[in-house]
Amino acid sequence: MRYIVSEALRNVRHGGVVSVLAILIVALTTILFGVLYLVRAAVHFELARMADRPVVVVFPEDRLSDDEVRAMATEIDGIPAIESTQVVSKAEALARSGELFGEHAAVLLEGFGRDNPLPRSIEVWAAAEGPEPGSLAALSQQLRALSGVESVTFEADSIRAIGRVKNTVMLLGALVIVISVVVISFSIMLTIYARRDELNILRLVGATYGFIRVPLLLQGCIEGLLGSAVGLGLLYGLFRNLGSLAGVQEFLEPVAAAAIVGGATLIGMAGGMMPMRRRLRAVT
Amino acid sequence: MTAPSRPAGTAPKVERVYEDTTVLRAIDERMYPPPEPKLPMIDASGVTIRYGRHEPVLDKANFTIHSGDFTFVLGASGSGKTSLLRLLFRDVLPTEGSVVVAGQSLRRLRGRGLAHFRRQVGFVFQDFKLLPGRTVYENIGMALRVTGCSRKQVRDRVEHILPRVGLTHRRNAYPAEISGGEQQRVAIARAMVGNPMILLADEPTGNLDPHLSVAILDLFEGFNLRGTTVVIATHDTATAVERGKRVLRIEDRKVREGVR
């Protein structure tokens, strides 16, 4: 075992620029995955926050009576995509505004007592597990078509933005995983070519392919492990310096960090396995 | 058998023993057991080696080498000596015919089986094939490392063979730091450290001065006396004749017995 580890470390050391490049690429993958994890946590937090709020708010025309507004709410409640509705009266809207202004509410809302300018509204909660921008836009169109509806608002923009960030980071992550596997396999391929005479001699003195292959696989794992350690270090540096600006309060949980390191090690191993059998047979 | 004359004053008991031929025969048989019938260690039959579309190097050659033999393979440069040794090492396969070495048909050897076969056959390459980034000790130990020997086993066996090839003082040197003769001895030590059944050597004295050549061949004879079957390829007829060992010569793509 000691021999295998020392051979693998020797390969990494002698790998030179390509080994360093492989380690840096894995570090970049780790950073992207760390960011992806943090974005995912932020998205979940945001979606959970939005679950407490209505996804769509319908404003009925002023001319409708309170009974007509309640009838409209019942009608909306009957739409399959809707879980529930709540009618917010003018007085309730004013009271909520007061809550927003806190101790200054009394001063600011003093003049509104008799002539409340705030409209009535019907708050709508979607039945779907998580609101999607596309379905919300369709729902708002459907509600806008109802008679007596003045306007409809929904939180499409923020959901769209979160979705875009999530998709972009996932795409980048997948891309960098592929690049990592390719670069690590390239570094191991170069090791095989650089050491082809030595590997050939090992075969001639009775080494099995396994004896030759295992240190090379371990080389991939070590490059993955080192890369993920460097990546996590850099990610922590980013978090310490820019985390508060980006609104990220907590660094990766230990389990998530361990999963990223384990994943990077597996990426290294995959990179080691790719070129192995064919190249080894070719050079020995 | 005649008993030696009894010296004056010797005890009668001893005299009786000397005179008892049955006892003497028993002692003789124990000390000098009759030689066991030699078994074929290498058996090649109808072997043709052809590289690509070129003329064959060997054409339907037949030969047998027995266990414990010391054999020189003679031939001019390019006659196919190296090909023959590579054949016995299963580095090339015969285009036609069959080769059985140590009871194993070489044509069937693959992967792990081939690796295990090569551990039973030591090969001293003409160009030594030493690992440049490893010390003398590591180069010799490599032949044991690949078999899964522990560090202690490697140390014990390498330390045992180093003085036999006169390289104890060079154990930490790299191949580039030692002479051609010393490199040759490292290659021999590496081939022998695993105690193989067969030792193949390709022109082991080709680049050495006469004095060193004698020393190297003495070394091979030493291994042979301990039971290793030795096959040496050389173009030097005089050396082969001087040693009085069996000679196979490659001539006209055939393997023939003796020096012409």
XYZ file of C-alpha atoms in Angstrom:
544
model
C 0.000 0.000 0.000
C 2.807 2.349 0.909
C 4.386 1.625 -2.462
C 1.154 2.442 -4.307
C 0.695 5.749 -2.449
C 4.325 6.765 -2.944
C 4.125 5.909 -6.656
C 0.915 7.927 -7.037
C 2.446 10.943 -5.251
C 5.526 10.597 -7.422
C 3.318 10.684 -10.533
C 1.587 13.861 -9.320
C 4.958 15.495 -8.547
C 6.437 14.552 -11.894
C 3.227 15.529 -13.720
C 4.381 19.158 -13.674
C 2.203 21.731 -15.405
C -0.487 19.253 -16.417
C -0.940 18.028 -12.847
C -1.136 21.624 -11.616
C -3.674 22.396 -14.343
C -5.756 19.366 -13.372
C -5.703 20.419 -9.723
C -6.722 23.992 -10.627
C -9.568 22.798 -12.847
C -10.881 20.611 -10.047
C -10.535 23.604 -7.706
C -12.662 25.640 -10.138
C -15.235 22.825 -10.230
C -15.290 22.794 -6.444
C -15.820 26.548 -6.279
C -18.652 26.353 -8.806
C -20.256 23.532 -6.887
C -19.874 25.433 -3.637
C -21.541 28.434 -5.263
C -24.231 26.168 -6.707
C -24.886 24.750 -3.268
C -25.135 28.238 -1.744
C -27.430 29.417 -4.578
C -29.578 26.343 -4.133
C -29.865 27.109 -0.419
C -30.783 30.716 -1.271
C -33.387 29.574 -3.813
C -34.960 27.219 -1.300
C -35.024 29.972 1.294
C -36.616 32.377 -1.159
C -39.210 29.834 -2.299
C -40.071 29.004 1.308
C -40.469 32.721 2.009
C -42.706 33.067 -1.035
C -44.845 30.130 0.059
C -46.003 32.302 2.979
C -47.042 35.051 0.625
C -49.676 35.058 -2.088
C -48.166 34.389 -5.481
C -50.746 36.487 -7.284
C -52.742 39.507 -6.109
C -55.942 40.424 -7.976
C -57.260 43.985 -7.681
C -61.025 44.210 -8.430
C -62.560 47.356 -9.949
C -63.668 49.956 -7.415
C -67.223 49.913 -8.659
C -67.798 46.330 -7.451
C -69.603 45.815 -4.154
C -67.986 43.788 -1.338
C -70.370 40.898 -2.101
C -69.345 40.944 -5.754
C -65.659 40.879 -4.703
C -66.317 37.885 -2.424
C -68.151 36.156 -5.297
C -65.133 36.820 -7.516
C -62.845 35.256 -4.852
C -65.076 32.160 -4.762
C -64.908 31.955 -8.545
C -61.083 32.198 -8.448
C -60.958 29.543 -5.721
C -62.643 27.156 -8.161
C -59.726 27.282 -10.620
C -57.743 23.966 -10.305
C -54.326 25.687 -10.048
C -55.484 27.736 -7.041
C -55.187 26.443 -3.502
C -56.859 29.266 -1.622
C -57.840 32.939 -1.753
C -58.280 35.658 0.781
C -60.151 38.918 0.356
C -58.318 41.914 1.806
C -60.647 44.815 2.558
C -59.620 48.478 2.292
C -59.460 48.751 6.103
C -57.293 45.630 6.327
C -54.972 46.978 3.639
C -54.596 50.201 5.603
C -53.858 48.265 8.800
C -51.142 46.234 7.029
C -49.577 49.432 5.729
C -49.583 50.712 9.287
C -47.624 47.624 10.364
C -45.020 48.412 7.728
C -44.390 51.910 9.113
C -44.122 50.772 12.743
C -43.988 53.548 15.313
C -44.367 56.230 12.626
C -47.608 54.681 11.347
C -49.887 56.846 13.445
C -48.395 60.073 12.052
C -48.327 58.901 8.441
C -51.753 57.294 8.323
C -53.517 59.946 10.402
C -55.193 61.603 7.428
C -56.382 58.324 5.838
C -58.929 57.427 8.544
C -61.965 58.782 6.741
C -60.753 58.647 3.100
C -58.804 55.354 2.682
C -57.041 55.389 -0.757
C -55.902 51.740 -0.638
C -57.759 49.299 -2.957
C -59.415 46.023 -2.036
C -57.599 42.908 -3.217
C -57.905 39.148 -3.521
C -54.730 37.315 -2.533
C -54.238 34.043 -4.376
C -52.085 31.024 -3.294
C -51.105 28.547 -6.000
C -51.794 24.823 -5.573
C -48.537 23.742 -7.212
C -45.628 22.576 -5.015
C -43.505 25.504 -6.056
C -44.567 28.441 -8.189
C -42.922 28.419 -11.599
C -42.585 31.628 -13.606
C -44.293 30.152 -16.668
C -47.344 28.825 -14.849
C -47.705 32.071 -12.867
C -47.769 34.151 -16.033
C -50.472 31.886 -17.493
C -52.468 32.055 -14.254
C -52.283 35.837 -14.126
C -53.483 36.034 -17.745
C -56.424 33.799 -16.848
C -57.305 35.977 -13.828
C -56.933 39.204 -15.779
C -59.573 37.921 -18.214
C -62.201 37.669 -15.453
C -64.837 40.404 -15.568
C -64.478 43.124 -12.940
C -60.706 42.666 -12.572
C -58.778 45.954 -12.570
C -55.262 44.510 -12.492
C -53.196 41.481 -11.479
C -49.682 41.407 -10.030
C -47.394 38.426 -9.473
C -43.771 37.831 -8.456
C -42.575 36.488 -11.760
C -39.419 38.538 -12.057
C -37.779 37.387 -8.845
C -38.694 33.757 -9.533
C -37.402 34.060 -13.085
C -34.132 35.585 -11.849
C -33.623 32.839 -9.279
C -34.386 30.185 -11.876
C -31.940 31.751 -14.326
C -29.111 31.848 -11.774
C -29.809 28.260 -10.738
C -29.832 27.003 -14.315
C -26.691 28.923 -15.248
C -24.733 27.623 -12.277
C -25.904 24.055 -12.925
C -24.918 24.324 -16.568
C -21.510 25.719 -15.671
C -21.082 23.004 -13.038
C -21.835 20.247 -15.553
C -19.488 21.832 -18.073
C -16.650 22.126 -15.567
C -17.159 18.505 -14.419
C -16.687 17.360 -17.999
C -13.615 19.604 -18.388
C -12.186 18.276 -15.093
C -12.587 14.657 -16.143
C -10.977 15.400 -19.512
C -8.043 17.358 -18.015
C -7.367 14.720 -15.353
C -7.520 11.952 -17.926
C -5.160 14.019 -20.082
C -2.728 14.415 -17.177
C -2.774 10.651 -16.556
C -2.406 9.938 -20.247
C 0.697 12.149 -20.272
C 2.018 10.289 -17.225
C 1.547 7.012 -19.085
C 3.393 8.340 -22.128
C 6.148 9.967 -20.096
C 6.696 6.745 -18.160
C 6.049 4.294 -20.972
C 9.588 2.845 -20.829
C 9.315 2.372 -17.094
C 5.833 0.828 -17.338
C 7.093 -1.459 -20.062
C 9.988 -2.604 -17.863
C 7.539 -3.245 -15.029
C 5.524 -5.484 -17.341
C 8.706 -7.295 -18.353
C 9.703 -8.035 -14.756
C 6.278 -9.530 -14.049
C 4.009 -6.673 -12.937
C 0.303 -7.227 -13.518
C -1.746 -4.483 -15.171
C -3.406 -3.968 -11.786
C -0.044 -3.230 -10.175
C 0.599 -0.538 -12.805
C -2.968 0.774 -12.943
C -3.715 1.318 -9.254
C -1.093 4.068 -8.668
C -2.375 5.853 -11.794
C -5.964 5.709 -10.534
C -4.769 6.941 -7.170
C -2.977 9.773 -8.963
C -6.366 10.886 -10.360
C -7.912 10.652 -6.893
C -5.076 12.671 -5.346
C -5.413 15.358 -8.026
C -9.174 15.448 -7.348
C -8.619 15.602 -3.592
C -5.969 18.333 -3.786
C -8.094 20.303 -6.264
C -11.155 20.152 -4.035
C -9.105 21.186 -0.989
C -7.716 24.195 -2.883
C -11.210 24.998 -4.198
C -12.790 24.833 -0.753
C -10.043 27.060 0.628
C -10.640 29.642 -2.109
C -14.410 29.393 -1.643
C -14.013 30.021 2.070
C -11.856 33.060 1.275
C -14.595 34.352 -1.060
C -17.220 33.710 1.594
C -15.260 35.578 4.275
C -14.693 38.598 2.048
C -17.798 38.750 -0.145
C -20.328 36.502 1.596
C -22.090 39.301 3.477
C -22.296 41.437 0.314
C -23.931 38.542 -1.534
C -26.340 37.914 1.324
C -24.833 34.512 2.189
C -24.802 34.135 5.952
C -23.455 30.606 6.429
C -20.657 28.653 4.772
C -21.144 25.103 3.521
C -22.285 22.558 6.070
C -19.578 19.953 6.847
C -21.643 17.250 5.119
C -21.915 19.354 1.954
C -18.165 20.128 2.023
C -17.380 16.413 2.480
C -19.736 15.552 -0.394
C -17.962 18.055 -2.660
C -14.515 16.660 -1.721
C -15.785 13.102 -2.256
C -17.319 14.088 -5.581
C -14.087 15.717 -6.747
C -12.144 12.600 -5.758
C -14.555 10.491 -7.805
C -14.138 12.911 -10.720
C -10.375 12.329 -10.402
C -10.867 8.587 -10.394
C -13.156 8.788 -13.432
C -10.466 10.850 -15.167
C -7.957 8.134 -14.316
C -10.114 5.292 -15.581
C -10.957 6.815 -18.929
C -7.660 6.459 -20.761
C -6.244 3.606 -18.748
C -6.665 0.208 -20.330
C -6.254 1.180 -23.966
C -3.275 3.489 -23.376
C -1.512 1.081 -21.043
C -1.782 -1.739 -23.538
C -0.603 0.588 -26.273
C 2.582 1.610 -24.443
C 3.418 -1.739 -22.822
C 35.299 -51.481 -3.942
C 38.644 -51.871 -2.244
C 38.969 -50.634 1.297
C 42.002 -48.480 2.009
C 44.813 -50.127 3.960
C 44.311 -49.828 7.672
C 46.778 -47.456 9.361
C 48.643 -48.835 12.308
C 46.903 -48.364 15.626
C 43.369 -47.720 14.336
C 40.465 -49.246 16.205
C 39.007 -52.541 14.937
C 35.495 -51.000 14.864
C 36.560 -48.411 12.295
C 38.247 -51.111 10.276
C 34.971 -53.041 10.143
C 33.109 -50.016 8.835
C 35.676 -49.454 6.099
C 35.434 -53.018 5.063
C 31.636 -53.081 4.953
C 30.916 -52.106 1.373
C 27.164 -51.966 2.016
C 27.646 -49.078 4.414
C 30.009 -47.320 2.014
C 27.497 -47.628 -0.791
C 24.776 -46.169 1.436
C 27.021 -43.226 2.325
C 27.860 -42.730 -1.333
C 24.227 -42.713 -2.375
C 23.314 -40.210 0.307
C 26.147 -37.833 -0.520
C 26.030 -38.258 -4.262
C 22.460 -39.155 -5.262
C 22.140 -40.425 -8.816
C 21.173 -37.586 -11.129
C 17.438 -37.294 -11.690
C 16.383 -37.654 -15.297
C 16.341 -34.142 -16.756
C 12.942 -32.764 -17.666
C 12.427 -30.496 -20.648
C 12.277 -26.912 -19.365
C 11.886 -25.368 -22.819
C 10.345 -27.233 -25.728
C 9.933 -25.490 -29.077
C 8.439 -27.333 -31.986
C 7.955 -26.136 -35.544
C 8.458 -22.527 -34.490
C 8.332 -19.784 -37.088
C 8.785 -16.128 -36.163
C 7.892 -13.593 -38.810
C 7.584 -9.842 -38.335
C 4.941 -8.454 -40.669
C 5.472 -9.414 -44.274
C 9.254 -9.812 -43.929
C 11.160 -13.055 -44.342
C 10.848 -15.257 -41.225
C 13.553 -14.909 -38.582
C 13.102 -18.527 -37.544
C 11.510 -21.082 -39.845
C 10.032 -24.265 -38.399
C 12.741 -24.482 -35.749
C 12.785 -27.283 -33.167
C 14.837 -27.462 -29.986
C 14.607 -28.592 -26.388
C 16.455 -27.252 -23.346
C 16.361 -29.353 -20.182
C 16.017 -28.279 -16.603
C 19.375 -27.235 -15.161
C 21.056 -26.881 -18.585
C 23.529 -24.134 -19.349
C 23.085 -23.328 -23.040
C 24.705 -20.815 -25.357
C 22.685 -19.671 -28.370
C 25.190 -18.693 -31.047
C 24.551 -16.742 -34.205
C 25.700 -13.801 -36.246
C 24.219 -10.363 -35.663
C 20.660 -10.288 -36.975
C 20.407 -14.069 -37.080
C 17.453 -14.115 -34.667
C 19.070 -14.726 -31.257
C 17.194 -11.873 -29.607
C 13.947 -12.956 -31.261
C 14.468 -16.459 -29.910
C 14.985 -15.160 -26.358
C 11.983 -12.830 -26.678
C 10.002 -15.841 -27.805
C 11.000 -17.792 -24.679
C 10.031 -14.758 -22.569
C 6.675 -14.508 -24.349
C 7.558 -10.993 -25.542
C 6.735 -12.191 -29.060
C 4.459 -15.029 -30.072
C 5.425 -17.598 -32.688
C 3.746 -17.049 -36.028
C 3.545 -20.835 -36.283
C 4.403 -23.721 -34.000
C 4.309 -24.112 -30.260
C 6.582 -23.220 -27.361
C 6.204 -24.754 -23.926
C 8.277 -23.237 -21.136
C 8.181 -24.659 -17.602
C 5.135 -26.673 -18.584
C 3.170 -23.678 -19.857
C 2.131 -23.155 -23.434
C 3.173 -19.573 -24.167
C 0.458 -19.034 -26.746
C -2.205 -19.277 -24.052
C -0.596 -16.862 -21.615
C -2.438 -13.579 -21.124
C -2.726 -10.833 -18.490
C -2.131 -12.078 -14.974
C -0.944 -15.487 -16.175
C 1.718 -13.808 -18.312
C 2.839 -11.656 -15.375
C 3.199 -14.743 -13.173
C 5.094 -16.578 -15.924
C 7.575 -13.720 -16.251
C 8.302 -13.884 -12.543
C 9.643 -17.398 -13.142
C 11.915 -16.261 -15.949
C 14.702 -13.753 -15.357
C 15.754 -11.763 -18.420
C 18.998 -9.822 -18.739
C 18.360 -7.427 -21.612
C 21.092 -6.353 -23.981
C 20.330 -2.707 -23.171
C 19.810 -3.591 -19.466
C 16.437 -1.769 -19.279
C 17.140 -0.205 -15.894
C 14.799 2.427 -14.472
C 16.796 5.673 -14.669
C 15.006 7.373 -11.786
C 15.606 4.511 -9.355
C 18.680 3.531 -7.414
C 20.506 0.234 -7.847
C 18.690 -1.083 -4.770
C 15.286 0.022 -6.072
C 15.936 -1.375 -9.537
C 16.742 -4.802 -8.128
C 13.923 -4.609 -5.592
C 11.397 -3.750 -8.317
C 11.360 -7.369 -9.494
C 10.211 -8.351 -6.001
C 7.859 -5.395 -5.480
C 5.747 -6.441 -8.449
C 5.240 -9.859 -6.857
C 3.803 -8.285 -3.709
C 6.803 -8.956 -1.422
C 6.872 -6.959 1.810
C 9.511 -4.281 2.360
C 11.366 -6.595 4.719
C 11.383 -9.456 2.203
C 12.615 -7.061 -0.478
C 15.342 -5.761 1.808
C 16.485 -9.233 2.880
C 16.689 -10.610 -0.643
C 18.247 -7.546 -2.247
C 20.822 -7.330 0.543
C 21.561 -11.009 -0.077
C 22.149 -10.667 -3.798
C 24.036 -7.340 -3.799
C 27.330 -8.848 -2.540
C 27.007 -11.744 -4.999
C 27.150 -9.281 -7.891
C 29.661 -7.047 -6.089
C 27.413 -4.000 -5.871
C 26.915 -3.505 -2.148
C 28.858 -0.252 -2.214
C 26.775 1.058 -5.174
C 23.340 0.307 -3.732
C 22.280 3.973 -3.569
C 23.705 5.013 -6.950
C 21.518 5.738 -9.964
C 22.144 3.897 -13.266
C 23.655 7.012 -14.837
C 26.232 7.129 -12.033
C 27.618 3.611 -12.541
C 29.693 1.954 -15.284
C 28.355 -0.290 -18.056
C 29.677 -3.384 -16.285
C 27.971 -2.369 -13.060
C 24.718 -1.712 -14.930
C 25.072 -5.177 -16.401
C 25.387 -6.661 -12.932
C 22.363 -4.694 -11.697
C 20.374 -6.202 -14.579
C 21.636 -9.678 -13.652
C 20.796 -9.154 -9.992
C 17.311 -7.953 -10.920
C 16.806 -11.018 -13.100
C 17.996 -13.376 -10.361
C 16.653 -11.814 -7.170
C 13.283 -13.531 -7.560
C 15.064 -16.910 -7.784
C 13.628 -17.751 -11.230
C 13.669 -21.201 -12.794
C 15.145 -19.867 -16.028
C 17.649 -17.113 -16.713
C 17.762 -15.652 -20.223
C 20.569 -13.266 -21.113
C 20.904 -11.391 -24.385
C 24.555 -10.676 -25.276
C 25.460 -10.164 -21.620
C 29.154 -9.757 -22.404
C 28.792 -7.890 -25.673
C 30.044 -4.537 -24.421
C 32.370 -5.671 -21.680
C 36.147 -6.073 -21.534
C 37.416 -9.695 -21.467
C 38.178 -9.669 -17.745
C 34.645 -8.476 -16.872
C 33.118 -10.923 -19.374
C 34.731 -13.824 -17.554
C 33.430 -12.528 -14.225
C 29.894 -12.165 -15.588
C 29.898 -15.673 -17.096
C 31.241 -17.056 -13.797
C 28.282 -15.415 -12.136
C 25.879 -17.167 -14.526
C 27.625 -20.494 -13.883
C 27.183 -19.922 -10.168
C 23.457 -19.466 -10.624
C 23.359 -22.526 -12.877
C 25.098 -24.650 -10.205
C 22.237 -23.737 -7.867
C 19.760 -25.259 -10.347
C 18.755 -22.349 -12.586
C 18.415 -23.174 -16.279
C 20.570 -20.626 -18.116
C 20.251 -19.605 -21.769
C 22.738 -17.046 -23.072
C 22.579 -15.523 -26.543
C 25.953 -14.461 -27.871
C 27.796 -13.972 -31.137
C 31.117 -14.840 -29.439
C 31.862 -18.435 -30.497
C 35.177 -18.566 -28.616
C 33.585 -17.820 -25.271
C 30.914 -20.448 -25.807
C 33.493 -23.065 -26.773
C 35.843 -22.205 -23.889
C 33.118 -22.791 -21.327
C 32.427 -26.279 -22.661
C 28.670 -25.888 -22.390
C 25.905 -26.914 -24.712
C 25.665 -24.765 -27.831
C 22.684 -24.163 -30.083
C 23.418 -22.173 -33.214
C 20.987 -20.312 -35.387
C 21.775 -20.881 -39.007
C 19.603 -20.493 -42.061
C 16.617 -19.700 -39.826
C 16.932 -23.068 -38.100
C 18.208 -23.948 -34.646
C 20.999 -26.530 -34.881
C 23.009 -28.368 -32.264
C 26.701 -27.550 -31.597
C 29.322 -25.263 -33.132
C 29.922 -25.692 -36.836
